[in-house]
């Protein structure tokens, strides 16, 4: 028998295996603030069968767009996306860090042209996916601290 710590959802998305501590960032990425009109469950610090601890976010009647998936991959490269249809997992995939990150992150270098009110979209080359290492194509600043710069 399946055991649930929260109400099962009929249709929607379960974002599982979120790096522990990142659930609130995931909520911000997918635009869940104070006002929602569907059920959202957030589980923090859940024991993971794989190893250690994880967070989980369950959203009813929502699927995620590619930009949201890229942002989640940046803060939580092992997150799995489960599409729920009629109470069952209809699709499951692991998020994927893209090779080029465009527009979804700000550069940590205050002197970077992308931080000067110029109409320049940020762009990073992914030098390593594990651990995640990005290089700004404009100022060459290398960063591994992505969580605070995803927007
Ligand atoms: N109807 C549902 N409502 C809410 N959550 C669900 C529903 N169905 C599945 N889930 C959740 O979705 C996630 C994936 O479900 P699944 O049955 O594939 O588990 P699993 O075999 O442990 O998957 P994985 O190998 O990815 O960890 C789990 O966290 C599960 O609790
Ligand atoms: Mg599991
Ligand atoms: Zn830069």
XYZ file of N, CA and C and ligand atoms in Angstrom:
486
model
N 0.828 -1.202 0.000
C 0.000 0.000 0.000
C 0.863 1.252 0.000
N 0.427 2.248 -0.772
C 1.163 3.509 -0.803
C 0.850 4.315 0.447
N 1.872 4.910 1.010
C 1.679 5.781 2.158
C 1.966 7.208 1.751
N 1.123 8.138 2.122
C 1.357 9.529 1.792
C 1.392 10.371 3.056
N 2.390 11.268 3.111
C 2.440 12.196 4.229
C 1.546 13.392 3.962
N 1.148 13.556 2.689
C 0.276 14.670 2.317
C -0.812 14.111 1.420
N -1.852 14.926 1.228
C -2.953 14.525 0.342
C -2.422 14.238 -1.050
N -2.761 13.111 -1.615
C -2.354 12.855 -3.000
C -2.993 13.871 -3.945
N -2.336 14.159 -5.039
C -2.928 15.057 -6.021
C -3.409 14.244 -7.209
N -4.486 14.732 -7.812
C -5.054 14.015 -8.958
C -4.218 14.286 -10.208
N -4.003 15.572 -10.493
C -3.218 15.971 -11.665
C -2.260 17.076 -11.248
N -1.046 17.024 -11.754
C -0.099 18.083 -11.426
C 1.330 17.613 -11.541
N 2.189 18.193 -10.722
C 3.617 17.908 -10.808
C 4.199 17.689 -9.418
N 5.003 16.638 -9.277
C 5.782 16.416 -8.057
C 7.245 16.650 -8.408
N 7.846 17.617 -7.729
C 9.278 17.848 -7.901
C 9.959 17.160 -6.711
N 10.621 16.058 -7.007
C 11.171 15.181 -5.963
C 12.703 15.288 -5.970
N 13.326 14.817 -4.937
C 14.798 14.815 -4.831
C 15.383 16.215 -4.980
N 14.673 17.203 -4.436
C 15.220 18.564 -4.397
C 16.312 18.590 -3.331
N 17.437 19.229 -3.631
C 18.494 19.340 -2.616
C 17.899 19.900 -1.330
N 18.239 19.257 -0.221
C 17.649 19.675 1.047
C 17.944 21.158 1.299
N 16.907 21.891 1.695
C 17.048 23.325 1.944
C 16.636 24.201 0.773
N 16.366 23.606 -0.386
C 16.082 24.382 -1.597
C 14.595 24.500 -1.926
N 13.715 23.924 -1.113
C 12.284 23.917 -1.452
C 11.722 25.330 -1.626
N 12.112 26.252 -0.759
C 11.545 27.597 -0.866
C 12.028 28.303 -2.124
N 13.275 28.014 -2.510
C 13.783 28.574 -3.781
C 13.001 28.003 -4.957
N 12.675 26.716 -4.880
C 11.872 26.111 -5.957
C 10.507 26.799 -6.028
N 9.896 27.050 -4.880
C 8.596 27.737 -4.871
C 8.706 29.109 -5.513
N 9.785 29.812 -5.218
C 9.993 31.137 -5.804
C 10.126 31.018 -7.323
N 10.909 30.037 -7.764
C 11.125 29.830 -9.207
C 9.810 29.569 -9.930
N 8.945 28.765 -9.321
C 7.708 28.425 -10.025
C 6.587 29.418 -9.709
N 6.937 30.480 -8.994
C 5.992 31.570 -8.801
C 4.894 31.279 -7.800
N 5.185 30.410 -6.828
C 4.209 30.145 -5.778
C 4.496 31.080 -4.615
N 3.632 32.052 -4.438
C 3.783 32.989 -3.338
C 2.663 32.774 -2.352
N 2.105 33.864 -1.809
C 1.032 33.738 -0.839
C -0.282 33.291 -1.454
N -0.528 33.735 -2.678
C -1.814 33.463 -3.312
C -1.713 32.307 -4.290
N -2.326 31.197 -3.952
C -2.389 30.087 -4.907
C -3.847 29.691 -5.050
N -4.184 29.116 -6.198
C -5.548 28.629 -6.335
C -5.580 27.138 -6.641
N -4.483 26.459 -6.289
C -4.501 25.002 -6.342
C -3.669 24.512 -5.157
N -3.778 23.230 -4.842
C -3.089 22.707 -3.659
C -1.588 22.608 -3.905
N -0.814 23.143 -2.977
C 0.639 23.019 -3.040
C 1.115 22.416 -1.724
N 1.866 21.314 -1.794
C 2.438 20.714 -0.585
C 3.944 20.849 -0.641
N 4.524 21.208 0.482
C 5.976 21.360 0.567
C 6.472 20.456 1.679
N 7.376 19.559 1.355
C 7.981 18.708 2.372
C 9.460 19.055 2.436
N 9.910 19.388 3.654
C 11.317 19.724 3.808
C 11.975 18.686 4.697
N 13.210 18.382 4.365
C 14.024 17.497 5.188
C 13.362 16.136 5.378
N 13.108 15.503 4.243
C 12.508 14.172 4.211
C 13.651 13.172 4.000
N 13.654 12.046 4.720
C 14.717 11.077 4.442
C 14.619 10.558 3.009
N 15.752 10.500 2.325
C 15.786 10.033 0.938
C 16.267 8.593 0.903
N 15.586 7.778 0.082
C 16.013 6.376 -0.035
C 17.408 6.305 -0.627
N 17.724 7.269 -1.517
C 19.024 7.246 -2.191
C 20.149 7.571 -1.201
N 20.081 8.716 -0.571
C 21.100 9.094 0.415
C 20.690 10.372 1.111
N 20.821 10.417 2.412
C 20.622 11.648 3.164
C 19.196 12.171 3.139
N 19.077 13.483 2.859
C 17.805 14.182 3.007
C 17.454 14.909 1.729
N 16.166 15.165 1.567
C 15.707 15.877 0.369
C 14.495 16.713 0.713
N 14.136 17.607 -0.190
C 12.883 18.346 -0.113
C 11.997 17.879 -1.278
N 10.700 18.069 -1.146
C 9.745 17.707 -2.195
C 8.709 18.826 -2.315
N 8.311 19.149 -3.540
C 7.230 20.109 -3.771
C 6.191 19.446 -4.668
N 4.940 19.524 -4.279
C 3.848 18.930 -5.049
C 2.840 20.017 -5.386
N 2.574 20.193 -6.668
C 1.680 21.275 -7.108
C 0.571 20.670 -7.939
N -0.647 20.973 -7.540
C -1.784 20.453 -8.295
C -2.054 21.332 -9.520
N -2.464 20.701 -10.612
C -2.894 21.404 -11.822
C -1.852 22.357 -12.383
N -0.600 21.954 -12.323
C 0.457 22.789 -12.915
C 1.466 21.890 -13.597
N 1.950 22.294 -14.776
C 3.147 21.683 -15.342
C 4.165 22.802 -15.459
N 5.437 22.446 -15.582
C 6.487 23.462 -15.543
C 6.980 23.764 -16.942
N 7.367 25.035 -17.167
C 7.884 25.370 -18.493
C 9.402 25.182 -18.514
N 9.996 25.170 -19.728
C 11.434 24.866 -19.844
C 12.326 25.791 -19.014
N 11.972 27.064 -18.932
C 12.787 27.998 -18.141
C 12.758 27.628 -16.667
N 11.588 27.270 -16.181
C 11.477 26.871 -14.775
C 12.292 25.613 -14.529
N 12.249 24.683 -15.478
C 13.016 23.432 -15.330
C 14.512 23.723 -15.308
N 14.986 24.629 -16.177
C 16.409 24.983 -16.182
C 16.826 25.598 -14.848
N 15.976 26.461 -14.304
C 16.311 27.098 -13.026
C 16.369 26.070 -11.902
N 15.430 25.137 -11.918
C 15.433 24.096 -10.882
C 16.688 23.240 -11.022
N 17.081 22.939 -12.271
C 18.300 22.153 -12.497
C 19.517 22.856 -11.905
N 19.550 24.198 -12.018
C 20.697 24.946 -11.510
C 20.823 24.844 -9.997
N 19.700 24.875 -9.294
C 19.795 24.841 -7.829
C 19.691 23.424 -7.293
N 19.314 22.479 -8.144
C 19.062 21.121 -7.665
C 19.196 20.113 -8.814
N 20.441 19.837 -9.230
C 20.658 19.057 -10.463
C 20.114 17.629 -10.429
N 19.790 17.117 -9.247
C 19.262 15.749 -9.182
C 17.748 15.692 -9.042
N 17.095 16.834 -9.114
C 15.640 16.856 -8.941
C 14.962 16.016 -10.014
N 13.935 15.282 -9.626
C 13.144 14.548 -10.613
C 11.770 15.205 -10.717
N 11.273 15.244 -11.953
C 9.966 15.832 -12.228
C 9.024 14.670 -12.524
N 7.982 14.565 -11.742
C 6.976 13.522 -11.942
C 5.677 14.193 -12.342
N 5.198 13.879 -13.534
C 3.906 14.418 -13.974
C 2.837 13.440 -13.497
N 1.910 13.959 -12.701
C 0.842 13.119 -12.139
C -0.419 13.283 -12.979
N -0.951 12.153 -13.427
C -2.243 12.189 -14.128
C -3.138 11.111 -13.521
N -4.307 11.555 -13.118
C -5.255 10.640 -12.498
C -4.611 9.852 -11.351
N -3.901 10.571 -10.496
C -3.271 10.058 -9.266
C -2.008 9.228 -9.491
N -1.660 8.951 -10.750
C -0.486 8.112 -10.998
C 0.645 8.908 -11.650
N 1.868 8.403 -11.492
C 3.019 9.014 -12.156
C 2.949 8.636 -13.636
N 2.621 9.617 -14.473
C 2.470 9.351 -15.900
C 3.783 9.553 -16.640
N 4.611 10.474 -16.141
C 5.919 10.733 -16.747
C 6.881 11.076 -15.638
N 8.157 10.699 -15.850
C 9.187 11.011 -14.857
C 10.474 11.328 -15.608
N 11.105 12.429 -15.239
C 12.420 12.710 -15.808
C 13.260 13.511 -14.824
N 14.574 13.416 -15.023
C 15.506 14.190 -14.199
C 15.748 15.509 -14.917
N 15.776 16.606 -14.165
C 16.074 17.889 -14.791
C 17.479 17.844 -15.380
N 17.760 18.716 -16.350
C 19.077 18.690 -16.971
C 19.658 20.095 -17.027
N 20.880 20.229 -16.560
C 21.550 21.520 -16.630
C 21.920 21.771 -18.096
N 21.456 22.884 -18.674
C 21.791 23.143 -20.081
C 23.278 23.493 -20.235
N 23.791 23.469 -21.462
C 25.207 23.790 -21.696
C 25.468 25.287 -21.666
N 24.446 26.050 -22.013
C 24.524 27.517 -22.004
C 23.350 28.001 -21.161
N 23.633 28.937 -20.248
C 22.571 29.473 -19.394
C 22.301 30.899 -19.830
N 21.128 31.167 -20.366
C 20.816 32.499 -20.903
C 19.670 33.135 -20.153
N 19.958 34.275 -19.524
C 18.883 35.123 -19.029
C 18.281 34.749 -17.688
N 18.579 33.574 -17.184
C 17.874 33.151 -15.966
C 18.707 33.324 -14.700
N 19.901 33.902 -14.855
C 20.770 34.086 -13.695
C 21.484 35.413 -13.816
N 21.724 36.086 -12.679
C 22.520 37.301 -12.798
C 23.980 37.003 -12.491
N 24.859 37.833 -13.012
C 26.287 37.654 -12.769
C 26.623 38.203 -11.391
N 27.498 37.492 -10.670
C 27.853 37.902 -9.313
C 28.840 39.064 -9.301
N 29.363 39.415 -10.454
C 30.334 40.511 -10.547
C 29.595 41.835 -10.741
N 29.620 42.718 -9.711
C 28.876 43.977 -9.829
C 29.367 44.831 -10.992
N 30.630 44.662 -11.393
C 31.180 45.446 -12.496
C 30.848 44.894 -13.875
N 30.212 43.755 -13.921
C 29.878 43.111 -15.202
C 28.902 43.986 -15.994
N 29.088 44.024 -17.310
C 28.198 44.847 -18.156
C 26.733 44.464 -17.985
N 26.494 43.187 -17.627
C 25.097 42.746 -17.459
C 24.466 43.341 -16.199
N 25.289 43.982 -15.356
C 24.754 44.635 -14.152
C 24.777 46.158 -14.269
N 24.894 46.695 -15.497
C 25.043 48.143 -15.697
C 23.822 48.790 -16.340
N 22.649 48.206 -16.197
C 21.452 48.759 -16.852
C 21.590 48.855 -18.367
N 22.433 48.039 -18.937
C 22.521 47.948 -20.396
C 21.557 46.846 -20.836
N 21.038 46.941 -22.054
C 20.113 45.898 -22.519
C 20.859 44.639 -22.965
N 21.583 44.044 -22.036
C 22.375 42.853 -22.342
C 21.856 41.696 -21.491
N 21.480 40.620 -22.143
C 20.995 39.445 -21.425
C 22.197 38.675 -20.867
N 22.081 38.204 -19.641
C 23.194 37.436 -19.067
C 23.374 36.128 -19.846
N 24.617 35.663 -19.877
C 24.905 34.393 -20.545
C 26.114 33.750 -19.894
N 25.969 32.476 -19.578
C 27.051 31.724 -18.930
C 27.312 30.440 -19.695
N 28.591 30.086 -19.763
C 28.977 28.792 -20.312
C 29.116 27.841 -19.119
N 28.541 26.667 -19.238
C 28.633 25.689 -18.163
C 29.952 24.928 -18.319
N 30.885 25.196 -17.413
C 32.200 24.554 -17.512
C 32.189 23.187 -16.859
N 31.335 23.007 -15.864
C 31.199 21.706 -15.212
C 29.784 21.596 -14.684
N 29.201 20.407 -14.811
C 27.842 20.211 -14.295
C 27.846 19.670 -12.877
N 28.899 18.931 -12.533
C 29.014 18.409 -11.169
C 30.439 18.545 -10.651
N 30.753 19.497 -9.780
C 29.816 20.498 -9.260
C 29.568 21.571 -10.307
N 28.428 22.218 -10.188
C 28.047 23.181 -11.209
C 28.983 24.396 -11.181
N 29.580 24.665 -12.331
C 30.538 25.760 -12.451
C 30.213 26.529 -13.729
N 29.979 27.828 -13.582
C 29.556 28.647 -14.712
C 30.564 29.771 -14.945
N 30.786 30.109 -16.227
C 31.642 31.244 -16.560
C 30.839 32.257 -17.353
N 30.838 33.498 -16.868
C 30.116 34.573 -17.557
C 30.824 34.865 -18.879
N 30.084 34.900 -19.989
C 30.729 35.148 -21.284
C 31.149 36.616 -21.421
N 30.617 37.511 -20.580
C 30.957 38.930 -20.691
C 32.164 39.310 -19.857
N 32.252 38.808 -18.620
C 33.351 39.249 -17.743
C 34.244 38.099 -17.314
N 33.934 36.883 -17.743
C 34.761 35.709 -17.421
C 34.739 35.308 -15.944
N 33.914 35.960 -15.142
C 33.815 35.574 -13.727
C 33.266 34.144 -13.634
N 33.991 33.313 -12.874
C 33.568 31.923 -12.688
C 32.830 31.834 -11.363
N 31.687 31.162 -11.369
C 30.937 31.039 -10.127
C 30.424 29.619 -9.922
N 30.436 29.198 -8.670
C 29.838 27.915 -8.298
C 28.632 28.172 -7.389
N 28.456 29.450 -7.005
C 27.363 29.815 -6.101
C 26.152 30.221 -6.920
N 25.419 29.229 -7.438
C 24.317 29.586 -8.331
C 23.035 29.924 -7.580
N 22.812 29.293 -6.437
C 21.501 29.394 -5.779
C 21.088 30.840 -5.517
N 22.031 31.695 -5.150
C 21.670 33.075 -4.838
C 21.527 33.946 -6.074
N 21.947 33.442 -7.216
C 21.933 34.271 -8.423
C 20.845 33.906 -9.427
N 20.157 32.789 -9.188
C 19.044 32.417 -10.061
C 17.902 33.400 -9.802
N 17.277 33.856 -10.888
C 16.173 34.801 -10.658
C 14.915 34.403 -11.425
N -0.934 11.141 -6.716
C 0.152 11.608 -6.095
N 0.044 12.689 -5.295
C 1.105 13.187 -4.667
N 2.344 12.692 -4.770
C 2.528 11.598 -5.545
C 1.466 11.010 -6.242
N 1.949 9.927 -6.930
C 3.270 9.885 -6.669
N 3.633 10.881 -5.843
C 4.998 11.201 -5.389
O 5.800 11.352 -6.543
C 7.115 10.872 -6.308
C 7.460 9.812 -7.337
O 6.601 8.718 -7.187
P 7.065 7.238 -7.506
O 5.904 6.342 -7.219
O 7.674 7.205 -8.871
O 8.143 7.029 -6.369
P 9.598 6.360 -6.425
O 9.489 5.004 -7.028
O 10.167 6.508 -5.063
O 10.358 7.323 -7.454
P 11.911 7.659 -7.500
O 12.613 6.439 -7.946
O 11.957 8.768 -8.529
O 12.312 8.101 -6.129
C 7.133 10.366 -4.874
O 7.645 11.399 -4.051
C 5.652 10.098 -4.577
O 5.361 10.288 -3.203
Mg 11.604 7.688 -4.189
Zn 29.657 38.810 -15.752
